[in-house]
Amino acid sequence: MNENGIGAAVRRKEDRRFLMGRGNYVHDISRPGQVHAVFVRSPHAHAKLRSVDTEAAAKAPGVIAIYTGADIVTANLKGVPCAWGIVGKNGKPMKEPAHPLLAVGKVRHVGDPVAVVIAETPGLAQSAGELVAVDYEPLPAVTGADAAVKAGAPLIYDDVPNNLCCDWAIGDKAVTDAAFATAAHIAKVDLVNNRLVPNAMETRAAVAEYDPGTEDYTLYTASQLPHVARVLIGVLILDIPEHKFRVVAPDLGGGFGSKQVVYAEEAIVTWAAGQLWRPVKWVSDRSEAFLSDAQGRDHITHAELALDKDGKFVGLRVSTFANIGGYVSTFGPNIPTNLYGPLLAGPYTTPAIYCEVKVVFTNTVPTDAYRGAGRPEATFVLERLVDIAAREMELDRVEIRRRNFIAKGVFPYQTPVMLQYDVGDYEATLNRCIELSNWHDFEQRRRQSAQRGKLRGIGMTTYIEACGLAPSRLAQQLGARGGLFESANVRVNPTGSVVVFTGAKNHGQGHETVFAQLVSTMLGVPFDKIEVVQGDTARSPFGLIRVWLAGAARVTPSLAQIVDELAWRLLAAGLPVMRVTLSISTLHPQFLGASYVWWLPTQRTVEVMIGHEVGELIPYAENPVLRVREGGETIRRRIDVADDRLDFPVLHDLKAGGGTDFLALPIPSGQGRRNYLAYVTGRAGGFTEDEIVSLSSVAEPLAIATDWYSQRLIATNVLNAYLGPKTGPKVLAGQIRRGSGEEIAAVLWSSDLRGFTAFSDLVPGTRVIEMLDTSFDEQAKAIESHGGEILKFIGDGLLAIFPAEGEAGAAQAAANALAAASQALAATRKLADGAREPGQAPLPMVVALHYGTVLYGNIGAARRLDFTVIGPAVNLVSRVEAVAKSLNQPILVSDDFARVHGGQLRSLGFHQLRGLEKPHELFTPETPAEG
Amino acid sequence: MQKISLTVNGKSVTAAIEPATLLSELLRDTLRLTGTHIGCDTSQCGACTVHVDGRSIKSCTMLAVEAETRDILTIEGLAVGARLHPMQQAFHENHALQCGFCTPGMVMSALDLAATVPQPSDADIRHWLEGNICRCTGYQNIVKAIRAGAAAMQANRNGGQA
């Protein structure tokens, strides 16, 4: 229990600084020596840029630099990238024209940036900006998505016919049309979901600085997704590697989606800071925000709902024009498609749905994520249709929804538009909503209002949200160009306080409070001892690979899967690996270790067990695995060289497989051991030095995951070797306390060698062990292949059980045990026949079998246990074995065994067993095993 | 450059500024009191609200030189040490803020209301907040907080007399 933990109504941690004026928004950040940027923007929706003359502006007071589209082209800066591409009908990818940081040749919307002026103060930059002379040749413009696709509409891009970015669809058209053909009623609606401006209270802002000494960039930016900004602005636009680019999103004055978009302005101030060696600050003013922040919605939709005579939905057809503005924005095309069509099922059982979306360029500010992003648009369409259908069919609004809800009992429910719902109880939610809203008293309230001359209305809507677009693999199938995931580090300080580092960025939701509550509950640490740090790429985890290894990788079920996932993640991160090998030591009696090899051409990871002999076959000097594991070396070899320069045999194979570069490095493991990690690339020229750094950086976090597995494997192998494959896992699973045992019925096996004492007196000790090993090997093979489990070796004796469940199980266990005994005897006899001199052959053996109930579990001293069996049955079987020796019978079984065995056995009469009162009848198999 | 002297949060301040400097710029850029925010620069959003001689004004539309000899109170001047002003405390208690950007203006505006109308009704509060925009909260909790804050201030005054 925790008074401030999950579910408690605590006061927010972040409030104090906001209430005291101590928040830290980008607007508030000033860096020493900073200069100020102001953008010159197009006043035209569509125009050719004849010329941009900066001469007069450059002479204005305080001006430090002016950059235009030409400078961006000269500097070879990439355009603003799209992070989520879409694929239309017939697999046709969307049109994705370049989005230059500053307009080149043409402007495509009012506000399109044409130049940036950087000056000592914002005022001076503003004044100079007014002196930039831009010669525009206005072109006809089109702003409506439906108008833009019509023949003859002005073309925003010469090579995008009809301004159609993508003709997208989801669902089965034929099935849906068929449903409409037989419908009792069709409700129709035409809707305009108007464009809007997100307008966070804090306008966008950025301060960038560059350290010429370390060549590091820092960007303070009002971003909801600082990690995404780092990759898109740093790596994709400016070619600054991630480790040289820190993005800090401090307190954020609202975002609503518009601040998760990556924009040209932030990229330009970052680049300019590197050019000028002075911090550059830009703060959007409110009017500018209307012209440059990504906007929301802007759909024109015609939709139809088909119903049967009872008001059950049988089909839904939706056709939408989605306006994405003048450029493809970061997530722009994805919003009215992947985040729209799949939500059209809502909470209803509509069996056939078809939705097509024309994603259209116009001369407007680009649209992107805004509050719900696509999903409220889908809800609006669906719920308007439901209300219209209810009215037209004279059904109650509540009733028509109830009739069509997906019932509580049918989850998981597969919709006809891709999504599968895991769980839901819409009826219960609706009932609660009706209760809370006093829905049924509404008519009374309406009448009361009418008496006062007022109009009163009430509305109802359902809403299905698809949040957290994951897992990454699915997101990528939908066109996401990066993994979508979140991660956090929780650091416990030496004196007990806790810091939570998250990649998620708060912009008003109260993460500092909620995450602290979660951690408080989970760790039992007081709420006020927990601090949440977010929004700084240098402090908080991205999680792309390193964090995955330290976290999620450990819940990955096997090392093979870890290697597989690691390889794909490395590829996704741009590291050109062709083969990834992880080799771990397993302390297995038969194997030196296990290797997991991922190989790009097969797209698979295979597990290879390495025998101890491999270490002996390839000498140390030529064996990279041994040199890494035992010598701790890091080995780098270019493979694209002459054969005589390849100093490891394995490199020849890798070269033949198309490899060009090889890197092997040690992964630290417990108790001074090392594991082995190797990469091969097939890229011409091999790995770059930066890639070597990145690939090497994986070793340490990988060690955590690897060690966990290898320790577990070692424990399993050691326990299985000493306790057996059935008992080992029981002990490992926690059955390690004395007294924790169970009564089981089993066939007991007791075997011994004849003449062992004499033999061991005559031959040297190592020869004795060799002989014993040979004999035990054969017995073990026979026992284990027949479902038995060896419990212990006592000198030359062996105790094993064949567990039996029920009567049928007992018969089976008896048959198995007898078969195993015959096999072991035959095998040892064969070895004896083949032996060239006495002393090489295994001694003859006897096996006694008995059926009984034993206590199976931990027995021993409190701190030193044996996992074995005890009970009178154990005594009995060893007595039978003694008789077998004296009778010179290789196989002798008890009366209880004979009873459950049920088959043909030859009685050898009653025998008095030592220490037992009554004589027991003993048997041997009908066909004597020893001939 | 023009030299001006004024009182800010109880302290005498002298500064040399461009005549065109706005009061908001003087506070934020010269005096580094960044708790006063700029949301629109056109007197619409109210994030920049401060008190001049006890009355709330939007500092983005007042020239700094007009503040010569006057007494300015900003959000930074409300708390006494670590103790929040009752209005700040009421915002905290009633979850009247989310991203916090409009909050300083809301609080400063609310204080003027509480001084003008000691026991404001919800209608008084809503009408008064016409000039303060919040994009996160939907205002419900802000109204609740101001009512509670004004009541707490009233109780403090009565308590002081008793």
PDB file of C-alpha atoms in Angstrom, chain A residues 12-19 25 201 251-256 371 506-513, chain B residues 91-92 94-104 106 134-142:
ATOM      1  CA  ARG A  12       1.138  17.527  -9.083  1.00  0.00           C
ATOM      2  CA  LYS A  13       4.885  17.695  -8.669  1.00  0.00           C
ATOM      3  CA  GLU A  14       5.357  20.104 -11.570  1.00  0.00           C
ATOM      4  CA  ASP A  15       2.878  22.690 -10.249  1.00  0.00           C
ATOM      5  CA  ARG A  16       5.153  24.547  -7.878  1.00  0.00           C
ATOM      6  CA  ARG A  17       7.602  25.790 -10.444  1.00  0.00           C
ATOM      7  CA  PHE A  18       4.829  26.781 -12.829  1.00  0.00           C
ATOM      8  CA  LEU A  19       2.900  28.579 -10.105  1.00  0.00           C
ATOM      9  CA  TYR A  25      10.308  27.124 -21.492  1.00  0.00           C
ATOM     10  CA  MET A 201      -0.141  28.814 -25.761  1.00  0.00           C
ATOM     11  CA  ASP A 251       8.983  22.709 -20.155  1.00  0.00           C
ATOM     12  CA  LEU A 252       6.501  22.740 -22.967  1.00  0.00           C
ATOM     13  CA  GLY A 253       3.582  25.166 -23.109  1.00  0.00           C
ATOM     14  CA  GLY A 254       1.224  22.741 -24.777  1.00  0.00           C
ATOM     15  CA  GLY A 255       1.709  20.817 -27.984  1.00  0.00           C
ATOM     16  CA  PHE A 256      -1.488  19.147 -29.175  1.00  0.00           C
ATOM     17  CA  ARG A 371      -5.463  16.079 -30.858  1.00  0.00           C
ATOM     18  CA  ASN A 506       5.320  15.854 -21.027  1.00  0.00           C
ATOM     19  CA  HIS A 507       3.521  18.844 -22.503  1.00  0.00           C
ATOM     20  CA  GLY A 508       0.907  19.348 -19.857  1.00  0.00           C
ATOM     21  CA  GLN A 509      -0.166  15.799 -19.008  1.00  0.00           C
ATOM     22  CA  GLY A 510       1.661  15.625 -15.691  1.00  0.00           C
ATOM     23  CA  HIS A 511       4.194  12.871 -16.402  1.00  0.00           C
ATOM     24  CA  GLU A 512       6.382  13.958 -13.491  1.00  0.00           C
ATOM     25  CA  THR A 513       3.553  13.154 -11.125  1.00  0.00           C
TER      26      THR A 513
ATOM     27  CA  PHE B  91      -4.489  26.538  -8.219  1.00  0.00           C
ATOM     28  CA  HIS B  92      -2.294  23.705  -6.939  1.00  0.00           C
ATOM     29  CA  ASN B  94      -7.645  22.302  -7.632  1.00  0.00           C
ATOM     30  CA  HIS B  95      -5.506  21.048 -10.490  1.00  0.00           C
ATOM     31  CA  ALA B  96      -6.047  24.335 -12.269  1.00  0.00           C
ATOM     32  CA  LEU B  97      -3.013  24.031 -14.514  1.00  0.00           C
ATOM     33  CA  GLN B  98      -1.588  21.574 -16.966  1.00  0.00           C
ATOM     34  CA  CYS B  99       1.246  22.842 -19.170  1.00  0.00           C
ATOM     35  CA  GLY B 100       1.577  25.895 -16.915  1.00  0.00           C
ATOM     36  CA  PHE B 101       2.186  28.426 -19.646  1.00  0.00           C
ATOM     37  CA  CYS B 102      -0.944  30.533 -19.097  1.00  0.00           C
ATOM     38  CA  THR B 103      -0.817  30.022 -15.325  1.00  0.00           C
ATOM     39  CA  PRO B 104       1.174  33.088 -14.227  1.00  0.00           C
ATOM     40  CA  MET B 106      -4.231  33.488 -14.751  1.00  0.00           C
ATOM     41  CA  CYS B 134      -5.914  28.516 -21.440  1.00  0.00           C
ATOM     42  CA  ARG B 135      -5.513  25.870 -24.125  1.00  0.00           C
ATOM     43  CA  CYS B 136      -5.295  22.806 -21.876  1.00  0.00           C
ATOM     44  CA  THR B 137      -7.754  22.805 -19.011  1.00  0.00           C
ATOM     45  CA  GLY B 138     -11.163  23.829 -20.277  1.00  0.00           C
ATOM     46  CA  TYR B 139     -11.302  26.407 -17.433  1.00  0.00           C
ATOM     47  CA  GLN B 140     -13.486  24.393 -15.054  1.00  0.00           C
ATOM     48  CA  ASN B 141     -10.736  23.900 -12.517  1.00  0.00           C
ATOM     49  CA  ILE B 142      -9.378  27.406 -12.986  1.00  0.00           C
TER      50      ILE B 142
END
